[in-house]
Coordinates of N, CA and C and ligand atoms in Angstrom, one line a residue:
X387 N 0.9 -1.2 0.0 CA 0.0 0.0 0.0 C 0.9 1.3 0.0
X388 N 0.4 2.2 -0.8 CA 1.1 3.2 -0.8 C 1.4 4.1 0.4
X389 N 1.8 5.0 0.8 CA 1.9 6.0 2.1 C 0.7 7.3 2.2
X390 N 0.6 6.8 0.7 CA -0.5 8.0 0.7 C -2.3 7.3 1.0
X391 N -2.2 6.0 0.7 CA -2.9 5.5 0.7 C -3.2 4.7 2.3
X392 N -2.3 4.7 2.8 CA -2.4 4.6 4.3 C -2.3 5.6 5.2
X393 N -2.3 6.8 4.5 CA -2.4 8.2 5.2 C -4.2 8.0 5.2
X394 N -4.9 7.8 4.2 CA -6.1 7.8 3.5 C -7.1 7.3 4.6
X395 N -6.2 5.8 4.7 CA -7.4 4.8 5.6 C -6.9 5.1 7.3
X396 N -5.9 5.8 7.4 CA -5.9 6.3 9.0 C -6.4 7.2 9.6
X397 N -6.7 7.9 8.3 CA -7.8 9.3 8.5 C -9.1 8.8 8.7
X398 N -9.3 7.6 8.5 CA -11.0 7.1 8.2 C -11.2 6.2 9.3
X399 N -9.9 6.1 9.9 CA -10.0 5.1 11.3 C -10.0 6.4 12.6
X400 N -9.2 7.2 12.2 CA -9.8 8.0 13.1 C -7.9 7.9 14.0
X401 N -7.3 7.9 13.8 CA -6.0 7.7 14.1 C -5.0 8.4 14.5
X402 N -5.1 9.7 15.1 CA -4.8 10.8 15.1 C -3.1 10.9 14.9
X403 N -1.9 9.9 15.9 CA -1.0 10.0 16.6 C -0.4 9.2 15.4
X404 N -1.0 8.2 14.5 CA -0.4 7.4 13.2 C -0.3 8.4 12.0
X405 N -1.7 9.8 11.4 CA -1.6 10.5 11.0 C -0.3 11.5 10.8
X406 N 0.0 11.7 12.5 CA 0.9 13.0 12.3 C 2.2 12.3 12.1
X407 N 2.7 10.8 12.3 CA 3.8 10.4 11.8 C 3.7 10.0 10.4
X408 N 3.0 9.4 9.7 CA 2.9 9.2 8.1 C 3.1 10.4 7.4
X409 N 2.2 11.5 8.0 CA 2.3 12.8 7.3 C 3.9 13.0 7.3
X410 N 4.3 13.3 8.6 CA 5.7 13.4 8.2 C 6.6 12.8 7.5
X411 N 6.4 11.2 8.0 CA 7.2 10.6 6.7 C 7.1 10.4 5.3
X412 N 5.8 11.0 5.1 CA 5.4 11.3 3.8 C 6.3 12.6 3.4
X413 N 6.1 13.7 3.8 CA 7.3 14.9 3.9 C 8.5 14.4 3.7
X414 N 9.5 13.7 4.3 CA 10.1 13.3 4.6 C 10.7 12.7 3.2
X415 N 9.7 12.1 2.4 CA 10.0 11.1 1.5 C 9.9 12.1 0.0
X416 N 10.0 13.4 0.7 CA 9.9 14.1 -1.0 C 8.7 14.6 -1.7
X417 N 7.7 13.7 -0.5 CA 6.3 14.0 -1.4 C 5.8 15.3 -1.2
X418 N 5.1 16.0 -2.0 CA 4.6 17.2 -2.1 C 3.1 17.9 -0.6
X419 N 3.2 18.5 -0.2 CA 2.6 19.2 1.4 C 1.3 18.9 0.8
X420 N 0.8 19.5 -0.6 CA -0.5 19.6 -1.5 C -1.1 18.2 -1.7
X421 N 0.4 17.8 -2.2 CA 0.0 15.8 -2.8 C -1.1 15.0 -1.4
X422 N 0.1 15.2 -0.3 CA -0.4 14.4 1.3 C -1.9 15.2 1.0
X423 N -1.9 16.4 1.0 CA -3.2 16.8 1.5 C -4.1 16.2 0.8
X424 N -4.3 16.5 -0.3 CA -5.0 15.9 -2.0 C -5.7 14.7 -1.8
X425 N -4.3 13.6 -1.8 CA -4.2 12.2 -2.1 C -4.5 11.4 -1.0
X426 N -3.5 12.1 -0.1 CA -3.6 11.2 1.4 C -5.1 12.0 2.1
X427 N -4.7 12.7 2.7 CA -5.9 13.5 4.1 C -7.6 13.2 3.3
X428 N -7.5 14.4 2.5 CA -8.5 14.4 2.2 C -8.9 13.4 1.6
X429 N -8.4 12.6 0.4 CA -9.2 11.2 0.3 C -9.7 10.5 0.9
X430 N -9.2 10.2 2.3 CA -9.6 9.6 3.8 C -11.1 10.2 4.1
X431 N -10.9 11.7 3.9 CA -11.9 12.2 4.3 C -13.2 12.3 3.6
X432 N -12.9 12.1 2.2 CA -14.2 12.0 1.0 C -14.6 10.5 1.0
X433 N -13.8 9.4 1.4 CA -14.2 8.8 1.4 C -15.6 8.3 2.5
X434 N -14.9 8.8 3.7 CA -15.5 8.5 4.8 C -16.7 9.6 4.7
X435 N -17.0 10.3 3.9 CA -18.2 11.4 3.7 C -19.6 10.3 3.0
X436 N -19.0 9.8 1.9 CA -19.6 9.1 1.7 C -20.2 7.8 2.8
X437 N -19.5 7.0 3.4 CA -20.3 6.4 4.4 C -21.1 6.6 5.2
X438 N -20.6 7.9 5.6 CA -21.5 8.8 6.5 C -22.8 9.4 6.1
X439 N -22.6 9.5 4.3 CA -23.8 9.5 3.8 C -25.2 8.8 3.8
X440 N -24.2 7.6 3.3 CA -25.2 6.1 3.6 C -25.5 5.5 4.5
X441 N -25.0 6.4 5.8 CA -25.5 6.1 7.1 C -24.4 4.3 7.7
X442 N -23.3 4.6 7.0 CA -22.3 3.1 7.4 C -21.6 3.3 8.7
X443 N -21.2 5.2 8.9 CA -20.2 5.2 9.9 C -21.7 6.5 10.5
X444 N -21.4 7.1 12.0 CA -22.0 8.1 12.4 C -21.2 9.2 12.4
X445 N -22.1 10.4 13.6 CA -21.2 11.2 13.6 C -19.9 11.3 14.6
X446 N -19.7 10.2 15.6 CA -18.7 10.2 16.7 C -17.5 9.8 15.7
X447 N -17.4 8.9 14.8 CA -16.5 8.0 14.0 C -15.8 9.3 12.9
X448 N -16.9 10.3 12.5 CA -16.7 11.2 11.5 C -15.5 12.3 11.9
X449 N -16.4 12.5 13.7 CA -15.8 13.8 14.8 C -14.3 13.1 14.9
X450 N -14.0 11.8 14.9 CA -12.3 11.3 15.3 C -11.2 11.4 14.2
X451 N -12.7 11.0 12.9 CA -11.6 11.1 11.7 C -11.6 12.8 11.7
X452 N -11.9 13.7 12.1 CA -11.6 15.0 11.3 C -10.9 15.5 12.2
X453 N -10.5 14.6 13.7 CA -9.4 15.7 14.5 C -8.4 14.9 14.3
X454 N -8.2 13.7 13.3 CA -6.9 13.2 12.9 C -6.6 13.9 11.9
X455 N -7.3 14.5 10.8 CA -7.3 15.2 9.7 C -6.8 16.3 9.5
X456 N -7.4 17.3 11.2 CA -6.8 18.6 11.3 C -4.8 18.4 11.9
X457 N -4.9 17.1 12.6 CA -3.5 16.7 13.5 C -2.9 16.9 11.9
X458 N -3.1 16.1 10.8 CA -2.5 15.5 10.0 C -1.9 17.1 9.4
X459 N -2.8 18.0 9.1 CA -2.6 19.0 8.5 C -1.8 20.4 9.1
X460 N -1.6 20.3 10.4 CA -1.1 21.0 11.6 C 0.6 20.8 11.1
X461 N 0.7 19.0 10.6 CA 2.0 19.2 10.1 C 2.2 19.9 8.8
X462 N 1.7 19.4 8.0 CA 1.9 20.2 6.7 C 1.8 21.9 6.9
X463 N 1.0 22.3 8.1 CA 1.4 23.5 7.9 C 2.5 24.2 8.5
X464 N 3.1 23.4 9.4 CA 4.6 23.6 9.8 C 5.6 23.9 8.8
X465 N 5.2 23.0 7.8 CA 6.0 23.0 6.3 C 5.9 24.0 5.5
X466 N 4.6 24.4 5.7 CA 4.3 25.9 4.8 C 5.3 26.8 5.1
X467 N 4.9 26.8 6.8 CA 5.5 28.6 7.5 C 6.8 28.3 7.6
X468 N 7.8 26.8 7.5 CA 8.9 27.5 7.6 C 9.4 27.9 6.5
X469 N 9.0 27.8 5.4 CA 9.4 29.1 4.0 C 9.2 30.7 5.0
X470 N 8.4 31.3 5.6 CA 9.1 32.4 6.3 C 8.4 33.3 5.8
X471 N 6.9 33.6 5.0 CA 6.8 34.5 4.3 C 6.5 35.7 5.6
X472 N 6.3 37.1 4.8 CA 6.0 38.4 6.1 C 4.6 38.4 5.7
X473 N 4.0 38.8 6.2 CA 2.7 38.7 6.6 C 2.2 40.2 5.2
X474 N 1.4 40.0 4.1 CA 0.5 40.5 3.1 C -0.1 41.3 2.9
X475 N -1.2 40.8 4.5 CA -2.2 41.1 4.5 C -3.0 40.7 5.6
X476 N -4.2 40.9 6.3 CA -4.8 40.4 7.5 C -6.3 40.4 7.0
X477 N -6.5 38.5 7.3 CA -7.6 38.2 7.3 C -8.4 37.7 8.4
X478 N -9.5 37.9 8.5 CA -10.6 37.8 9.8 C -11.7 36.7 8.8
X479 N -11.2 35.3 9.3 CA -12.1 34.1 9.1 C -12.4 33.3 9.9
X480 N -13.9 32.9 10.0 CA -15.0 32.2 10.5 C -15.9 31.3 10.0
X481 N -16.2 30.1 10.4 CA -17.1 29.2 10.1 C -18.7 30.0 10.5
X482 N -19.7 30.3 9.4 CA -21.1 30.8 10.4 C -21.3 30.6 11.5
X483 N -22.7 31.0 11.7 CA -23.4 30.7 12.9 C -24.6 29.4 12.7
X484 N -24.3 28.4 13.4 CA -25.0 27.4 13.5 C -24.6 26.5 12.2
X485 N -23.0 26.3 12.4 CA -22.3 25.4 11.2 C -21.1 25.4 12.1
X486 N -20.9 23.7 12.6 CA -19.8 23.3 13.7 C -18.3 22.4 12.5
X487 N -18.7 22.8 11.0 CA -17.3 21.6 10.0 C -16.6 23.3 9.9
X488 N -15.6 22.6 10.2 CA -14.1 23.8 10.5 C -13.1 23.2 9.4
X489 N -12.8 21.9 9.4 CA -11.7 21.1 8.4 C -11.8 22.0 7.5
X490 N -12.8 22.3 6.3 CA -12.5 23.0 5.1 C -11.9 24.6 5.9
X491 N -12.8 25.2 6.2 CA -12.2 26.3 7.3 C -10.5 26.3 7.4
X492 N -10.3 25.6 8.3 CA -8.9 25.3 8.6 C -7.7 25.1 7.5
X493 N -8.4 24.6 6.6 CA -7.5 24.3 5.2 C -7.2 26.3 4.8
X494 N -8.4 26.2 4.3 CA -8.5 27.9 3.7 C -7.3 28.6 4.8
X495 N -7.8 28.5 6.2 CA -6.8 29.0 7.0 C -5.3 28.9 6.7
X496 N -5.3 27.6 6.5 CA -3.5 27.1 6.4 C -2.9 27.5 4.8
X497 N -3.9 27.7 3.9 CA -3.6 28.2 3.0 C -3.0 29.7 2.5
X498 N -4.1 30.4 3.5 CA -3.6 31.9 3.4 C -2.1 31.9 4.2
X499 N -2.0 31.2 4.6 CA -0.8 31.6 6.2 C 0.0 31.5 5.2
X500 N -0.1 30.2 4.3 CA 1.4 29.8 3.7 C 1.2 30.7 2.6
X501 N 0.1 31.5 1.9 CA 0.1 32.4 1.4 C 1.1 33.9 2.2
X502 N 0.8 34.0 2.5 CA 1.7 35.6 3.8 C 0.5 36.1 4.4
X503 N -0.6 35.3 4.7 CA -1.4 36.6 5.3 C -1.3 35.9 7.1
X504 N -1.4 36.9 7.6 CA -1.7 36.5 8.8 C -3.3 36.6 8.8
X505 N -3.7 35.4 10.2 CA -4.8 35.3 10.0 C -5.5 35.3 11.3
X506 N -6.6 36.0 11.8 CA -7.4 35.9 12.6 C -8.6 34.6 12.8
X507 N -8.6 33.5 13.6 CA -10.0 32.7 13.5 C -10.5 32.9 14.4
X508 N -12.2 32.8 14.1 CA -12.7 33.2 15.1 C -13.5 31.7 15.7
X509 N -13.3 30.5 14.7 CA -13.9 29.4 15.0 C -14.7 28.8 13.8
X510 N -16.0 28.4 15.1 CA -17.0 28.0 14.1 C -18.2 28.2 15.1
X511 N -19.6 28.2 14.7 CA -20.9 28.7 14.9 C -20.5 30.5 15.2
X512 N -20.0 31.1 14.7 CA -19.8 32.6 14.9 C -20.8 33.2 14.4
X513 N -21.7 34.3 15.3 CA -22.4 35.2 14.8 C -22.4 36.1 13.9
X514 N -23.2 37.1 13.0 CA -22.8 38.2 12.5 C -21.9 39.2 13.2
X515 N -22.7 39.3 14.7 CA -22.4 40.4 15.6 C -20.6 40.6 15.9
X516 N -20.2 39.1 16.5 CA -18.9 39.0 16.7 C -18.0 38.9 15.3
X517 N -18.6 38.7 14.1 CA -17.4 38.9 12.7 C -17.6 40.5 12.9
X518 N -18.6 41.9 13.0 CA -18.5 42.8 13.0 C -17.6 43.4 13.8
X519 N -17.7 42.7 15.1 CA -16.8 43.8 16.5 C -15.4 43.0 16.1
X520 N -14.8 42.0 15.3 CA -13.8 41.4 15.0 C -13.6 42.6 13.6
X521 N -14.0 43.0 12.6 CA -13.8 43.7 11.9 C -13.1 45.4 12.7
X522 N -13.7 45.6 13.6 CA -13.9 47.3 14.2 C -12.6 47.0 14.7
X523 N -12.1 45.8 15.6 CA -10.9 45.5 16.2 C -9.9 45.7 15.1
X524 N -10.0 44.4 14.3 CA -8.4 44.1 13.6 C -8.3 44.8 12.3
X525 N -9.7 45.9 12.2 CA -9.0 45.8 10.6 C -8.2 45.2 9.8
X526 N -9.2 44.1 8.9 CA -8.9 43.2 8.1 C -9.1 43.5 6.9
X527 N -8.3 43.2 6.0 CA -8.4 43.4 4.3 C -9.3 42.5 3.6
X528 N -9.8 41.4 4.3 CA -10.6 40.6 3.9 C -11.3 39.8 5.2
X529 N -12.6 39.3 4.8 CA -13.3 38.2 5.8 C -13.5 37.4 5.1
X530 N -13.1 35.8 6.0 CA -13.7 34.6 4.6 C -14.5 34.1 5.6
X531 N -15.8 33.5 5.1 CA -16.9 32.8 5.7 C -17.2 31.7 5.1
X532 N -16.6 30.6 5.8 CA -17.4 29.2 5.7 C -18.5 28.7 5.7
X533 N -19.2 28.0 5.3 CA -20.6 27.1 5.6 C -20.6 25.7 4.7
X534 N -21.0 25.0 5.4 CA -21.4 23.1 4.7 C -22.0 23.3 4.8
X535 N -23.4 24.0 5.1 CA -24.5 23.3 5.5 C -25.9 24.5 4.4
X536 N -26.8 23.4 3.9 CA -27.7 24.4 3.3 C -28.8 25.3 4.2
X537 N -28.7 24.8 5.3 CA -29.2 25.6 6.6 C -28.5 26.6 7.1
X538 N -27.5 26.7 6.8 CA -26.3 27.6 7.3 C -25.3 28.6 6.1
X539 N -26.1 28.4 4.7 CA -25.3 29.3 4.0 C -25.8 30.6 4.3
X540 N -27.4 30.6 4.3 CA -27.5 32.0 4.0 C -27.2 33.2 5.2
X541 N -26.6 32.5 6.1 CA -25.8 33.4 7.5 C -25.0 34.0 6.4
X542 N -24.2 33.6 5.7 CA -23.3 34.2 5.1 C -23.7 35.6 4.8
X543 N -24.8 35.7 4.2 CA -25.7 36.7 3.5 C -26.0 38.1 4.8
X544 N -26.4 37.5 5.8 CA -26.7 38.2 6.9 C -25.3 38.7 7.3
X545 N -24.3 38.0 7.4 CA -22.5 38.8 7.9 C -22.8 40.1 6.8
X546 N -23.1 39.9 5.7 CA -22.5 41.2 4.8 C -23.4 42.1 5.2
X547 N -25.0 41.9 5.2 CA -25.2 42.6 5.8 C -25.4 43.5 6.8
X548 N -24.7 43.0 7.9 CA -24.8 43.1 9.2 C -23.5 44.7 9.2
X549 N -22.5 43.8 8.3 CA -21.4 44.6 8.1 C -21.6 46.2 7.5
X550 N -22.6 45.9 6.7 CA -23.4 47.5 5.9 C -23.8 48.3 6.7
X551 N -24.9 47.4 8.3 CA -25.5 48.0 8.7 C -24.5 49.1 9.8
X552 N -22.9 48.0 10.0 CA -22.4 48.5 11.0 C -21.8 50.0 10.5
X553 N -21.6 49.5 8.6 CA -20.6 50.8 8.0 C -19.2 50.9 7.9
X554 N -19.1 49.1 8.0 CA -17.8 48.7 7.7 C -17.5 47.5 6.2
X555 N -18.8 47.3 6.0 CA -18.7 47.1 4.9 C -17.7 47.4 3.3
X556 N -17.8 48.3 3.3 CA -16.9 48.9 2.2 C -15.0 49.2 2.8
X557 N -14.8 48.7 4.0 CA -13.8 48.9 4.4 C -13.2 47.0 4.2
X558 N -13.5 46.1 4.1 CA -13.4 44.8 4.0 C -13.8 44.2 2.4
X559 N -12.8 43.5 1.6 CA -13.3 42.5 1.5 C -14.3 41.1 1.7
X560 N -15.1 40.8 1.1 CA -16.0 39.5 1.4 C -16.0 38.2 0.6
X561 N -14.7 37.1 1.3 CA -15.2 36.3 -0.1 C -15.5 34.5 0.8
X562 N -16.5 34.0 0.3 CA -17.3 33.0 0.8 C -17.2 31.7 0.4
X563 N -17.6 30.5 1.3 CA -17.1 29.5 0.2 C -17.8 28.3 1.2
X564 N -17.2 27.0 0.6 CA -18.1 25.8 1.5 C -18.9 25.1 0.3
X565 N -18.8 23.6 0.5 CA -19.5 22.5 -0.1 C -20.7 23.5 -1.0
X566 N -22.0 23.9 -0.1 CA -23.3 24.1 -1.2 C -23.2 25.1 -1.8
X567 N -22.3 26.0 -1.4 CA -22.1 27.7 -1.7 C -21.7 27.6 -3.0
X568 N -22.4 28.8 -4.1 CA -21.4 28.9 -5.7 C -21.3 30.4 -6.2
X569 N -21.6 30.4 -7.3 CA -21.1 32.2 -7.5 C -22.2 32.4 -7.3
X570 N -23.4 31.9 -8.0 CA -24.5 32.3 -7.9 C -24.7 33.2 -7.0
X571 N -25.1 32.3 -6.0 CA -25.2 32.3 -4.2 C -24.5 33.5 -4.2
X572 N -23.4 33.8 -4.5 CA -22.1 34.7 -3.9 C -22.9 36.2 -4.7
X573 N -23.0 35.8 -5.8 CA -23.3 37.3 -6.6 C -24.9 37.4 -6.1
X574 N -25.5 36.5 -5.3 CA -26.8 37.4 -5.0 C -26.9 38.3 -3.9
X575 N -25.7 37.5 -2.8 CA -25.6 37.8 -1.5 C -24.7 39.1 -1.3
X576 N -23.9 39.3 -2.3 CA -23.2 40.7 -2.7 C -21.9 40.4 -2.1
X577 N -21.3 39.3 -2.1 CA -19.8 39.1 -1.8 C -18.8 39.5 -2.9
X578 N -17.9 39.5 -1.9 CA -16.7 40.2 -3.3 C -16.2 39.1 -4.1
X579 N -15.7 37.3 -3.4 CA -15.6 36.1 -4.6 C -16.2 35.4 -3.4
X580 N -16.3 34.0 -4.5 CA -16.7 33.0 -4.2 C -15.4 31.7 -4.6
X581 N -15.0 31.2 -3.9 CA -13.9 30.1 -4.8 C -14.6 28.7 -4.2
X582 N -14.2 27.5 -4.8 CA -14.8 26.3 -4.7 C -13.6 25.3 -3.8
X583 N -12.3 26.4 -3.5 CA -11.5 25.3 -2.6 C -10.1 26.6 -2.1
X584 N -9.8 25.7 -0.9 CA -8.9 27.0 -0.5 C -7.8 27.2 -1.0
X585 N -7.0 26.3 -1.8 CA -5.9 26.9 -2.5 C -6.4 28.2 -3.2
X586 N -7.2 28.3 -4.3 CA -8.0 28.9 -5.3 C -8.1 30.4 -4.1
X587 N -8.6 30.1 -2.9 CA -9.0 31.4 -1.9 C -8.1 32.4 -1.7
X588 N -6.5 31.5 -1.3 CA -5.6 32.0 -1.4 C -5.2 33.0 -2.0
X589 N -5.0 32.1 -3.5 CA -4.7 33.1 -4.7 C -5.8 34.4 -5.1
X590 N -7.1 34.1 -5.1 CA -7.6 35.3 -4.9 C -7.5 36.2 -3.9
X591 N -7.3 35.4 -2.9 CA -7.3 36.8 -1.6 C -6.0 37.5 -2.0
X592 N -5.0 37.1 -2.2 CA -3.6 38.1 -2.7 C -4.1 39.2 -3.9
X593 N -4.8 39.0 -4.7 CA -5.0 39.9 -5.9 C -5.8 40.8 -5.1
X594 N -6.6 40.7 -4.0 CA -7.5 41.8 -2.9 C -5.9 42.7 -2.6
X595 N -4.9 42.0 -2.1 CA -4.0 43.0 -1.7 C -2.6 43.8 -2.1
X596 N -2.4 42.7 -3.3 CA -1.2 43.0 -4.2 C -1.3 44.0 -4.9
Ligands
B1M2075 CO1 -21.5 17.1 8.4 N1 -22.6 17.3 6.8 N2 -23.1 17.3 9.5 N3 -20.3 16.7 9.9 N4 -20.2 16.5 7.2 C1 -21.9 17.3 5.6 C2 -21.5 18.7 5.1 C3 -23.0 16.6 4.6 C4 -22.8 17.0 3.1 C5 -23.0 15.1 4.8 C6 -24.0 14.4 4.0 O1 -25.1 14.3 4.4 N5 -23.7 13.9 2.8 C7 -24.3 17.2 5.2 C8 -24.8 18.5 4.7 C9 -26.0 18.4 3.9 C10 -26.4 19.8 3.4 O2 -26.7 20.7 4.2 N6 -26.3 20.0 2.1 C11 -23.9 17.2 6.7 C12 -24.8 17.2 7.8 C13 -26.3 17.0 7.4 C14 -24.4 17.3 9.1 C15 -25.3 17.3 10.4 C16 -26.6 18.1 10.3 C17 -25.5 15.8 10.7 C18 -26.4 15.5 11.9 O3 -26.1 15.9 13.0 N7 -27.5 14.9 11.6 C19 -24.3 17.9 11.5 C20 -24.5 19.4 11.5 C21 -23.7 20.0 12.7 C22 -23.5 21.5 12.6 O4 -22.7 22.0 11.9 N8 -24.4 22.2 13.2 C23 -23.0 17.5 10.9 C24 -21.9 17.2 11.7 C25 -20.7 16.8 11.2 C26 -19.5 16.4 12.1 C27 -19.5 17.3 13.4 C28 -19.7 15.0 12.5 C29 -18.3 16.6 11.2 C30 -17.6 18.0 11.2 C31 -16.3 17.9 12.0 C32 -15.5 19.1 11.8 O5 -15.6 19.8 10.8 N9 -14.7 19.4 12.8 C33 -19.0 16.5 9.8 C34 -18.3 16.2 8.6 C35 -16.8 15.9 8.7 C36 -18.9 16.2 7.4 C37 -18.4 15.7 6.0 C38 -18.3 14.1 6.1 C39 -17.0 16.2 5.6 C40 -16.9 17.7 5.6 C41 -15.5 18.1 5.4 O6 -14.8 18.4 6.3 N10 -15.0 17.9 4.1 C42 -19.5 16.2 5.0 C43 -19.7 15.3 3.8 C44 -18.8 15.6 2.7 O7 -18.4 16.8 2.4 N11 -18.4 14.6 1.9 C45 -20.6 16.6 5.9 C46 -13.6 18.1 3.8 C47 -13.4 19.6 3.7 C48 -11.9 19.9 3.3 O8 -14.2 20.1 2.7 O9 -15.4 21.8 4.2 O10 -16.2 21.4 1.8 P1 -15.1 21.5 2.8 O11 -14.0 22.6 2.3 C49 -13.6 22.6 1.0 C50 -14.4 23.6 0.1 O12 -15.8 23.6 0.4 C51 -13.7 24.9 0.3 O13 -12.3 24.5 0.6 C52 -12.2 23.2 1.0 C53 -11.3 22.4 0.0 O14 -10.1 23.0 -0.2 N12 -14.1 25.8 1.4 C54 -13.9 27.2 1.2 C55 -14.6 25.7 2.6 N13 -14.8 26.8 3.2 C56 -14.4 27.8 2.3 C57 -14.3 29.2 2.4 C58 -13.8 29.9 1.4 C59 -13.3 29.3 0.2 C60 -13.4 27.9 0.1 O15 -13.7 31.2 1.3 C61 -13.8 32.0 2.4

């Protein structure tokens, strides 16, 4: 079995302490930070989405594989930041309110960092109210908002405008993302992008500050 492929099924076992060694020796072995994520992590994790679909695994089995997933990815992002970049730009990112899946979150997170931004999180289930008084604080060049859930996209909608109402709106960036979310969504709700994965967030969010 490959290394990447037993990164895959440790993720799905829920394995947290076998994760953060494979990952490394995956590192270790030349393989690419993106490839582990790609090939190893997240395949573990799509796979096991699907079981979880069809109702094969629940949600305690899903909750172990995704804090092995985040362990797994804590290394690879050691690997990002020691390249050393200076910090871009400053982003203020949060999972909605009443949406507890952080993994994609956390990705976007680890992506900007190894991009140069430094990054504010505020979590997950976050109100409009506290992304606002996080905005008045850090002055951020951008806010990214998460949501999985079709119950939980249209919070997204309510942050921007919450942000209008406060009058900080036009001082921020807004770009949004998550499984159900698309441009559509994005261009009704008046966000500035929408991207379909966090590498892609990344690279947009730099053209907000370059
Ligand atoms: Co949940 N869950 N879950 N879950 N869960 C989904 C999302 C679901 C699709 C599963 C299914 O039924 N097939 C479904 C949503 C259905 C829908 O609304 N359309 C679902 C459901 C229903 C639920 C519960 C309601 C289940 C229940 O309790 N009955 C419940 C809700 C809890 C809540 O939030 N209030 C729930 C709970 C959970 C767990 C807690 C068990 C766990 C989350 C653990 C955690 O995150 N710490 C969990 C998980 C893990 C999943 C699945 C299996 C995996 C999600 C994930 O992390 N994917 C998921 C099924 C699936 O997706 N296959 C499912 C990997 C991650 C990297 O992808 O987050 O999409 P994702 O991020 C991507 C992109 O979307 C993008 O970048 C990433 C890739 O690079 N991205 C952005 C994300 N945010 C971005 C922001 C950006 C840009 C890009 O800009 C700012």
């Amino acid at each position: 079995m490959s290394i990447l492929a037993e990164i895959s099924e440790l993720v799905q076992k829920g394995k947290a302490k076998d994760v953060v060694t494979k990952v490394q020796e995956a590192l270790d072995s030349g393989l690419s930070a993106q490839e582990i994520l790609d090939n190893g992590l997240l395949h573990g994790m799509s796979l096991l989405g699907v079981r979880f679909k069809n109702n094969e695994v629940y949600v305690p089995e899903v909750l172990i594989a995704a804090r092995a997933l985040n362990r797994g990815t804590e290394v690879l992002k050691a690997k990002l930041l020691e390249e050393g970049v200076k910090p871009i730009g400053k982003v203020v990112i949060a999972t909605v309110k009443g949406d507890l899946h952080d993994i994609g979150k956390n990705l976007v997170k680890m992506m900007l960092e190894g991009a140069g931004f430094s990054v504010i999180d505020l979590g997950t289930d976050v109100s409009e109210s506290t992304i606002v008084d996080a905005v008045v604080e850090h002055k951020p060049n951008i806010v990214c908002l998460s949501a999985l859930l079709t119950t939980t996209m249209n919070q997204q909608g309510v942050i921007i405008q919450a942000l209008k109402e406060a009058g900080v709106r036009d001082l921020v960036k807004v770009m949004v993302g998550g499984a159900p979310v698309t441009q559509s969504f994005a261009d009704q709700i008046g966000a500035d992008a929408y991207t379909p994965d966090a590498a892609t967030c990344a690279e947009v969010a730099k053209t907000f500050v370059l």
